[in-house]
Coordinates of C-alpha atoms in Angstrom, one line a residue:
Chain L
X1 CA 59.3 103.5 145.1
X2 CA 61.3 104.5 148.1
X3 CA 63.7 101.9 149.5
X4 CA 66.2 102.9 152.0
X5 CA 69.3 100.9 152.1
X6 CA 72.2 101.2 154.5
X7 CA 75.4 99.3 153.8
X8 CA 78.1 98.5 156.3
X9 CA 78.0 101.9 158.0
X10 CA 80.7 102.6 160.6
X11 CA 81.4 105.7 162.4
X12 CA 83.9 106.5 165.2
X13 CA 84.2 109.6 167.4
X14 CA 87.8 110.1 168.5
X15 CA 88.5 106.6 170.0
X16 CA 85.0 105.4 170.5
X17 CA 83.3 103.2 167.8
X18 CA 79.7 104.5 167.9
X19 CA 78.3 102.4 164.8
X20 CA 80.0 99.3 163.5
X21 CA 78.9 97.6 160.2
X22 CA 75.2 98.7 160.5
X23 CA 73.2 97.4 157.5
X24 CA 69.5 97.5 156.9
X25 CA 67.1 97.6 154.2
X26 CA 63.7 99.2 154.4
X27 CA 61.3 98.4 151.7
X28 CA 59.0 100.7 150.0
X29 CA 56.1 101.4 152.3
X30 CA 57.5 99.5 155.1
X31 CA 57.3 100.7 158.8
X32 CA 60.5 99.6 160.5
X33 CA 61.4 100.5 164.0
X34 CA 64.9 100.7 165.4
X35 CA 64.8 99.8 169.1
X36 CA 67.7 100.3 171.4
X37 CA 68.6 101.9 174.8
X38 CA 69.3 105.6 175.2
X39 CA 72.8 106.3 174.0
X40 CA 73.1 103.4 171.8
X41 CA 74.1 105.3 168.7
X42 CA 70.5 105.7 167.5
X43 CA 70.9 109.5 167.0
X44 CA 74.3 109.0 165.4
X45 CA 72.6 106.7 162.8
X46 CA 70.0 109.4 162.3
X47 CA 72.5 112.1 161.8
X48 CA 74.2 110.0 159.2
X49 CA 71.1 109.3 157.3
X50 CA 70.2 112.9 157.5
X51 CA 73.7 113.7 156.1
X52 CA 74.7 116.0 158.9
X53 CA 78.0 114.2 158.7
X54 CA 79.8 111.5 156.7
X55 CA 80.3 108.0 157.8
X56 CA 83.8 106.6 158.2
X57 CA 82.8 103.8 155.9
X58 CA 79.7 102.4 154.3
X59 CA 77.0 104.1 152.2
X60 CA 73.4 105.0 152.3
X61 CA 71.1 104.9 149.3
X62 CA 67.6 105.8 148.8
X63 CA 65.9 104.2 145.6
X64 CA 69.4 103.3 144.4
X65 CA 70.7 107.0 144.6
X66 CA 73.7 107.4 146.8
X67 CA 72.7 109.8 149.5
X68 CA 75.6 109.4 151.9
X69 CA 76.5 112.7 153.4
X70 CA 73.6 114.5 151.5
X71 CA 71.3 116.6 153.5
X72 CA 67.6 117.1 152.9
X73 CA 67.0 113.7 151.2
X74 CA 64.9 112.3 153.8
X75 CA 61.7 113.7 155.7
X76 CA 62.5 114.1 159.4
X77 CA 60.6 114.4 162.6
X78 CA 62.6 115.2 165.7
X79 CA 62.1 114.2 169.1
X80 CA 60.9 117.6 170.3
X81 CA 58.2 119.1 167.9
X82 CA 60.6 121.9 166.8
X83 CA 57.8 124.0 165.6
X84 CA 58.8 127.6 164.9
X85 CA 57.0 129.8 167.5
X86 CA 56.5 132.7 165.2
X87 CA 54.8 130.7 162.5
X88 CA 51.3 129.8 162.6
X89 CA 50.5 125.9 162.5
X90 CA 49.7 126.2 159.0
X91 CA 53.0 128.0 158.1
X92 CA 54.9 125.5 160.2
X93 CA 53.5 122.4 158.5
X94 CA 54.5 124.0 155.2
X95 CA 58.1 124.7 156.3
X96 CA 59.7 121.5 155.2
X97 CA 58.0 121.7 151.6
X98 CA 59.1 125.5 151.6
X99 CA 62.8 124.5 151.8
X100 CA 62.5 122.3 148.6
X101 CA 59.8 123.6 146.4
X102 CA 56.6 125.8 146.2
X103 CA 54.5 124.8 149.2
X104 CA 51.0 123.6 148.5
X105 CA 48.6 125.4 151.0
X106 CA 45.5 123.6 149.9
X107 CA 46.9 120.2 150.6
X108 CA 48.3 121.3 153.8
X109 CA 45.0 122.7 155.0
X110 CA 43.3 119.5 153.9
X111 CA 45.9 117.4 156.0
X112 CA 45.3 119.7 159.1
X113 CA 41.5 119.0 158.6
X114 CA 42.2 115.4 158.6
X115 CA 44.2 115.2 161.8
X116 CA 41.8 117.5 163.8
X117 CA 43.8 120.7 163.6
X118 CA 41.7 122.7 161.2
X119 CA 40.6 125.1 164.1
X120 CA 44.2 125.7 164.9
X121 CA 45.6 126.4 161.5
X122 CA 46.1 130.2 162.2
X123 CA 47.1 129.5 165.9
X124 CA 50.7 129.6 167.1
X125 CA 52.5 126.6 168.4
X126 CA 52.4 127.8 172.0
X127 CA 48.6 127.7 171.9
X128 CA 48.7 123.9 171.2
X129 CA 49.0 121.0 173.6
X130 CA 51.9 118.6 173.5
X131 CA 50.0 116.0 171.5
X132 CA 48.8 118.6 169.0
X133 CA 52.3 120.0 168.6
X134 CA 53.5 116.6 167.7
X135 CA 50.6 116.0 165.2
X136 CA 51.6 119.2 163.6
X137 CA 55.2 118.1 163.4
X138 CA 54.3 114.9 161.8
X139 CA 52.1 116.6 159.2
X140 CA 55.0 118.8 158.4
X141 CA 57.1 115.7 157.7
X142 CA 54.3 114.1 155.8
X143 CA 54.0 117.1 153.6
X144 CA 57.6 117.2 153.0
X145 CA 58.4 116.2 149.4
X146 CA 60.9 113.5 150.4
X147 CA 59.6 109.9 150.3
X148 CA 61.1 108.2 153.2
X149 CA 60.5 109.4 156.8
X150 CA 62.7 109.4 159.7
X151 CA 61.0 109.7 163.1
X152 CA 63.2 110.1 166.0
X153 CA 61.4 109.2 169.3
X154 CA 58.6 111.4 168.4
X155 CA 56.4 110.6 171.3
X156 CA 59.1 110.1 174.1
X157 CA 58.2 113.4 175.8
X158 CA 54.5 112.8 176.0
X159 CA 52.5 111.1 178.8
X160 CA 51.4 107.6 178.6
X161 CA 47.9 108.1 177.7
X162 CA 48.7 110.8 175.0
X163 CA 51.3 108.5 173.7
X164 CA 49.0 105.6 173.1
X165 CA 46.5 108.0 171.4
X166 CA 49.3 109.4 169.2
X167 CA 50.4 105.8 168.2
X168 CA 46.9 104.9 167.1
X169 CA 46.7 108.3 165.3
X170 CA 50.0 107.8 163.6
X171 CA 49.0 104.3 162.3
X172 CA 45.6 105.7 161.0
X173 CA 47.5 108.4 159.0
X174 CA 50.3 106.1 158.0
X175 CA 48.0 103.5 156.6
X176 CA 46.5 105.8 154.1
X177 CA 49.5 106.9 152.2
X178 CA 52.1 104.1 153.5
X179 CA 55.2 105.9 153.3
X180 CA 58.5 104.3 154.0
X181 CA 59.2 104.8 157.7
X182 CA 62.2 104.3 159.9
X183 CA 61.0 105.0 163.5
X184 CA 63.4 105.3 166.5
X185 CA 62.2 104.4 169.9
X186 CA 63.2 103.0 173.3
X187 CA 59.7 102.0 174.0
X188 CA 59.2 98.2 173.3
X189 CA 55.5 98.2 173.1
X190 CA 55.5 101.3 170.9
X191 CA 57.8 99.4 168.5
X192 CA 55.7 96.3 168.3
X193 CA 52.5 98.1 168.0
X194 CA 53.6 100.2 165.2
X195 CA 56.0 98.2 163.1
X196 CA 56.3 95.6 160.4
X197 CA 59.7 95.0 161.5
X198 CA 61.8 95.6 164.4
X199 CA 65.6 96.1 164.4
X200 CA 67.3 95.8 167.7
X201 CA 70.3 97.8 168.3
X202 CA 73.1 96.6 170.4
X203 CA 75.3 98.8 172.8
X204 CA 78.5 100.5 172.0
X205 CA 79.5 100.2 169.3
X206 CA 76.0 99.8 167.9
X207 CA 75.3 96.9 165.6
X208 CA 71.9 95.2 164.8
X209 CA 71.7 92.3 167.0
X210 CA 68.3 91.0 166.1
X211 CA 65.5 91.4 163.6
X212 CA 62.0 90.6 164.4
X213 CA 59.0 90.5 162.1
X214 CA 55.6 91.6 163.5
X215 CA 52.9 89.7 161.9
X216 CA 49.8 91.5 163.2
X217 CA 47.5 92.3 160.3
X218 CA 46.8 96.0 159.4
X219 CA 44.8 98.0 160.1
X220 CA 45.8 97.3 163.7
X221 CA 43.5 97.7 166.7
X222 CA 44.3 98.5 170.2
X223 CA 43.3 95.1 171.4
X224 CA 46.4 93.4 170.1
X225 CA 48.4 95.1 172.8
X226 CA 46.9 92.7 175.3
X227 CA 47.2 89.5 173.0
X228 CA 49.2 86.6 173.9
X229 CA 51.4 87.0 170.8
X230 CA 52.2 90.6 171.7
X231 CA 53.3 89.7 175.1
X232 CA 55.4 87.0 173.8
X233 CA 57.2 89.3 171.5
X234 CA 57.7 91.9 174.2
X235 CA 59.2 89.2 176.4
X236 CA 61.6 88.1 173.6
X237 CA 62.9 91.5 173.0
X238 CA 63.2 92.4 176.6
X239 CA 65.5 89.3 177.0
X240 CA 67.5 90.2 174.1
X241 CA 68.0 93.7 175.4
X242 CA 68.9 92.6 178.8
X243 CA 71.3 90.0 177.8
X244 CA 72.9 92.5 175.4
X245 CA 73.6 95.0 178.1
X246 CA 75.1 92.3 180.5
X247 CA 77.7 91.3 178.0
Chain K
X1 CA 50.3 147.1 183.6
X2 CA 47.2 146.5 185.6
X3 CA 48.3 148.6 188.6
X4 CA 49.4 151.6 186.4
X5 CA 47.5 153.9 188.7
X6 CA 49.7 153.5 191.8
X7 CA 52.9 154.8 190.1
X8 CA 50.8 157.4 188.5
X9 CA 49.3 158.6 191.7
X10 CA 52.8 158.8 193.1
X11 CA 54.0 160.8 190.1
X12 CA 51.2 163.2 190.6
X13 CA 52.0 163.5 194.3
X14 CA 55.5 164.5 193.4
X15 CA 54.3 167.2 191.1
X16 CA 52.0 168.7 193.5
X17 CA 54.8 168.6 196.1
X18 CA 57.0 170.6 193.7
X19 CA 54.2 173.0 193.0
X20 CA 53.4 173.5 196.7
X21 CA 57.0 173.9 197.8
X22 CA 58.0 176.4 195.3
X23 CA 55.1 178.6 196.6
X24 CA 55.7 177.8 200.1
X25 CA 59.4 178.6 200.3
X26 CA 59.1 181.5 197.6
X27 CA 61.7 179.9 195.4
X28 CA 62.7 182.3 192.6
X29 CA 61.3 181.1 189.3
X30 CA 64.6 181.4 187.6
X31 CA 66.0 178.7 190.0
X32 CA 63.0 176.4 190.0
X33 CA 59.8 177.5 188.3
X34 CA 56.6 175.9 189.5
X35 CA 55.1 173.3 187.3
X36 CA 52.1 175.6 186.6
X37 CA 54.5 178.2 185.4
X38 CA 56.2 175.7 183.1
X39 CA 52.9 174.6 181.7
X40 CA 51.8 178.2 181.0
X41 CA 55.0 178.9 179.2
X42 CA 54.6 175.7 177.3
X43 CA 51.2 176.9 176.1
X44 CA 51.9 180.5 175.5
X45 CA 55.2 180.2 173.6
X46 CA 54.0 177.4 171.4
X47 CA 54.5 179.5 168.2
X48 CA 58.1 180.4 169.4
X49 CA 59.4 176.9 169.6
X50 CA 57.2 174.8 167.4
X51 CA 59.7 175.1 164.5
X52 CA 62.5 174.0 166.8
X53 CA 60.6 170.7 167.4
X54 CA 60.1 169.6 163.8
X55 CA 63.8 170.2 163.2
X56 CA 64.8 168.1 166.1
X57 CA 62.2 165.4 165.1
X58 CA 63.4 165.1 161.5
X59 CA 67.0 164.9 162.7
X60 CA 66.3 162.3 165.3
X61 CA 64.2 160.1 163.0
X62 CA 66.8 160.3 160.1
X63 CA 69.8 159.6 162.5
X64 CA 67.8 156.8 164.1
X65 CA 66.9 155.2 160.7
X66 CA 70.5 155.3 159.5
X67 CA 72.0 154.2 162.7
X68 CA 69.5 151.3 163.0
X69 CA 70.2 150.3 159.3
X70 CA 73.8 150.3 159.7
X71 CA 73.6 148.6 163.1
X72 CA 71.7 145.7 161.4
X73 CA 73.9 145.6 158.5
X74 CA 77.1 145.3 160.7
X75 CA 75.4 142.5 162.8
X76 CA 74.5 140.5 159.6
X77 CA 78.0 141.0 158.2
X78 CA 79.7 139.8 161.3
X79 CA 77.3 136.9 161.7
X80 CA 77.9 135.5 158.2
X81 CA 81.7 136.3 158.3
X82 CA 83.0 134.6 161.4
X83 CA 86.6 135.8 160.6
X84 CA 85.5 139.4 160.3
X85 CA 83.5 139.0 163.5
X86 CA 86.6 137.7 165.4
X87 CA 88.6 140.7 164.1
X88 CA 86.0 143.4 164.6
X89 CA 83.8 142.3 167.6
X90 CA 86.4 142.9 170.4
X91 CA 87.3 146.3 168.8
X92 CA 83.7 147.3 168.7
X93 CA 83.2 146.5 172.3
X94 CA 86.3 148.4 173.3
X95 CA 85.1 151.4 171.3
X96 CA 81.9 151.7 173.4
X97 CA 84.0 152.8 176.3
X98 CA 84.6 156.1 174.3
X99 CA 81.9 158.6 175.0
X100 CA 80.7 159.5 171.5
X101 CA 80.1 163.0 172.6
X102 CA 83.9 163.7 172.9
X103 CA 84.2 163.0 169.2
X104 CA 81.7 165.8 168.5
X105 CA 84.2 168.6 168.3
X106 CA 86.3 166.6 165.9
X107 CA 83.2 166.0 163.7
X108 CA 82.4 169.7 163.7
X109 CA 86.1 170.3 162.4
X110 CA 85.6 167.9 159.7
X111 CA 82.1 168.5 158.6
X112 CA 81.2 171.8 159.9
X113 CA 77.8 172.7 161.6
X114 CA 75.5 171.3 159.0
X115 CA 73.3 168.2 159.4
X116 CA 75.9 165.7 158.4
X117 CA 78.0 165.7 161.6
X118 CA 74.8 165.5 163.6
X119 CA 73.6 162.5 161.8
X120 CA 77.0 160.9 162.4
X121 CA 76.8 161.3 166.1
X122 CA 73.2 159.9 166.3
X123 CA 74.4 157.1 164.1
X124 CA 77.3 156.4 166.2
X125 CA 75.3 156.2 169.4
X126 CA 72.6 154.3 167.8
X127 CA 74.2 151.4 165.8
X128 CA 75.9 149.7 168.7
X129 CA 72.9 148.6 170.8
X130 CA 71.3 147.3 167.7
X131 CA 74.3 145.3 166.6
X132 CA 75.0 143.8 170.0
X133 CA 71.4 142.8 170.6
X134 CA 71.1 141.4 166.9
X135 CA 74.3 139.4 167.2
X136 CA 73.0 138.1 170.5
X137 CA 69.8 137.1 169.0
X138 CA 71.6 135.1 166.2
X139 CA 73.8 133.5 168.7
X140 CA 71.0 132.3 170.8
X141 CA 69.2 130.6 168.1
X142 CA 67.5 127.5 169.4
X143 CA 69.6 124.5 168.8
X144 CA 66.8 122.1 168.3
X145 CA 65.5 124.2 165.5
X146 CA 68.9 124.4 163.9
X147 CA 69.2 120.8 164.1
X148 CA 65.8 120.4 162.5
X149 CA 66.6 122.7 159.7
X150 CA 69.9 121.0 158.9
X151 CA 68.1 117.6 158.8
X152 CA 65.5 119.0 156.7
X153 CA 68.2 120.1 154.2
X154 CA 67.9 123.9 154.6
X155 CA 70.6 126.0 152.8
X156 CA 72.6 128.6 154.7
X157 CA 70.4 131.2 153.2
X158 CA 67.2 129.4 154.2
X159 CA 68.8 128.8 157.7
X160 CA 69.3 132.8 157.9
X161 CA 66.0 134.1 156.5
X162 CA 63.6 131.4 157.9
X163 CA 65.2 130.7 161.3
X164 CA 68.0 133.0 162.6
X165 CA 66.6 136.3 161.4
X166 CA 63.0 135.8 162.8
X167 CA 64.5 134.2 165.9
X168 CA 66.6 137.3 166.5
X169 CA 63.6 139.7 166.2
X170 CA 62.8 139.9 170.0
X171 CA 66.5 140.8 170.7
X172 CA 66.5 143.3 167.8
X173 CA 63.5 145.1 169.2
X174 CA 65.1 145.4 172.7
X175 CA 68.1 146.9 170.8
X176 CA 65.8 149.3 169.0
X177 CA 64.2 150.5 172.2
X178 CA 67.6 151.4 173.7
X179 CA 68.7 153.1 170.5
X180 CA 65.5 155.1 170.4
X181 CA 66.2 157.0 173.6
X182 CA 69.9 157.3 172.6
X183 CA 68.9 158.8 169.3
X184 CA 67.0 161.8 171.0
X185 CA 69.9 162.3 173.3
X186 CA 72.3 162.4 170.4
X187 CA 70.1 164.8 168.5
X188 CA 69.7 167.3 171.4
X189 CA 73.4 167.1 172.3
X190 CA 74.5 167.5 168.7
X191 CA 72.4 170.6 168.6
X192 CA 74.0 172.2 171.5
X193 CA 77.4 172.0 169.5
X194 CA 76.0 174.4 167.0
X195 CA 72.8 174.6 165.0
X196 CA 70.4 177.1 163.9
X197 CA 67.4 175.2 164.8
X198 CA 66.1 172.5 167.3
X199 CA 65.1 171.8 170.7
X200 CA 68.8 171.7 171.8
X201 CA 69.3 175.3 170.4
X202 CA 66.1 176.5 172.1
X203 CA 67.3 174.9 175.4
X204 CA 70.8 176.8 175.0
X205 CA 69.2 180.0 174.3
X206 CA 66.8 179.7 177.3
X207 CA 69.6 178.8 179.6
X208 CA 71.9 181.6 178.7
X209 CA 69.1 184.1 179.3
X210 CA 68.0 182.3 182.6
X211 CA 64.7 181.4 181.3
X212 CA 64.5 178.4 183.5
X213 CA 60.8 177.8 182.6
X214 CA 61.8 177.5 178.9
X215 CA 64.5 175.2 179.8
X216 CA 62.0 172.9 181.5
X217 CA 59.8 173.2 178.6
X218 CA 62.6 172.0 176.4
X219 CA 63.2 169.1 178.7
X220 CA 59.6 168.2 178.6
X221 CA 59.8 168.3 174.9
X222 CA 62.7 165.8 174.9
X223 CA 61.0 163.6 177.2
X224 CA 57.8 163.6 175.1
X225 CA 59.8 162.8 172.0
X226 CA 61.5 159.9 173.8
X227 CA 58.1 158.5 174.9
X228 CA 56.5 158.8 171.5
X229 CA 59.5 157.1 169.9
X230 CA 59.6 154.4 172.4
X231 CA 55.8 153.9 172.2
X232 CA 55.8 153.7 168.6
X233 CA 58.5 151.0 168.7
X234 CA 56.5 149.0 171.3
X235 CA 53.5 149.2 169.1
X236 CA 55.3 147.8 166.1
X237 CA 56.9 145.2 168.3
X238 CA 53.5 144.1 169.5
X239 CA 52.3 143.7 165.9
X240 CA 55.5 141.9 164.6
X241 CA 56.0 139.7 167.6
X242 CA 52.3 139.1 168.1
X243 CA 53.0 135.3 168.6
X244 CA 54.6 136.1 171.8
X245 CA 51.5 137.7 173.1
X246 CA 49.0 135.0 172.5
X247 CA 47.9 132.9 175.4
X248 CA 49.8 129.6 175.6
X249 CA 48.6 126.4 176.9
X250 CA 52.0 125.7 178.3
X251 CA 54.7 128.1 178.4

């Protein structure tokens, strides 16, 4: 069981309130997206969950354990792949595990095979394309011993086609193990396509302005992107974001 | 590297010019011996100077090894102890304006003509480039990777051994390459100040008896020693930093 709970989290930097009373619950095995414009305090929220600094008030718990201000309790995938250039792909995907426990090479090799990187396990990151790097980075966080995953706009640097490929790929991998995921993005379609639930983050100070459940059945197929319902949700979100920024 | 033959031809041309002009203008060989004479001397007197070589090589390598180790140690200490760094770093930079060689007579007074003062000189000239380059490497550690390591819950020690140290390796190698040349120079100069064996000694003897050809042989040996040491470091670098030399899809 890995349930991530955030209660009444607030954080100010100097005079600016960046987060105000943010509360959210992510159930075990749920895929939740946090959608908001750039600079809306998403990364501050992530840094708080990651324990890089402590909130002014509020708490974060994982499976009932208070993890407020504690590092390394959550598996993390950053916006840039952040692979270590001197490590082979295999050694890179083992890194997060290595920080916590004895790494399991066989499992890592198995995962690399599954994601189509088996030929590249001895290659260095610079030999990979952007999409392959993100796959390796995702495998690294999957292999990380923590149960809940934090994905920080992982596909934002990729081109449109690769991004769509990667979204499909991410779902196919996710559906096997169903880890608890908090996915940050500013791409509305990406959020709808991937998530069970979308939380829309308002601007400065960031609060959750709206929660939307996505009812598409899983495993999801590409076609839903063009369905009436998908477009309807997209429109709804778009209006919320627009009205919020006009306040 | 592909067009290596162009400078090679140029170098050969210079040597030929040297040979031709010494003959053409009848330059006395105690002023400027022709390359052919130097080469001949180098071959003929091999038995006379070979024991000098091994002495200098041992001195250079031990001084280099000690200097580099101390250089790395200082860099790591200054890196993990920011307060000490604040205190020591400016003094260290300032101290580099002192030509180490002027300290040599002092070292001779304190430690005599043995190996110890020579090792100290080489250490003094060697450690600095390594320390500075290493600190620089630590300081330039990629922010994104640091951020990742923090989020992943890396300890200070893991941050150092898994990120900062490997990240600084290319810088460390640049420092090593500079120190390598310095160490040969340090060895030869320390031998000038008083030693029983070594290329520096051979050079002083040759110079005081106006055997200019032998001075050139000694110079040649010093150059050769520098090249070999430098080349060895490049080879090790190529192996250790092999990830830098693989073809990249996007660099």
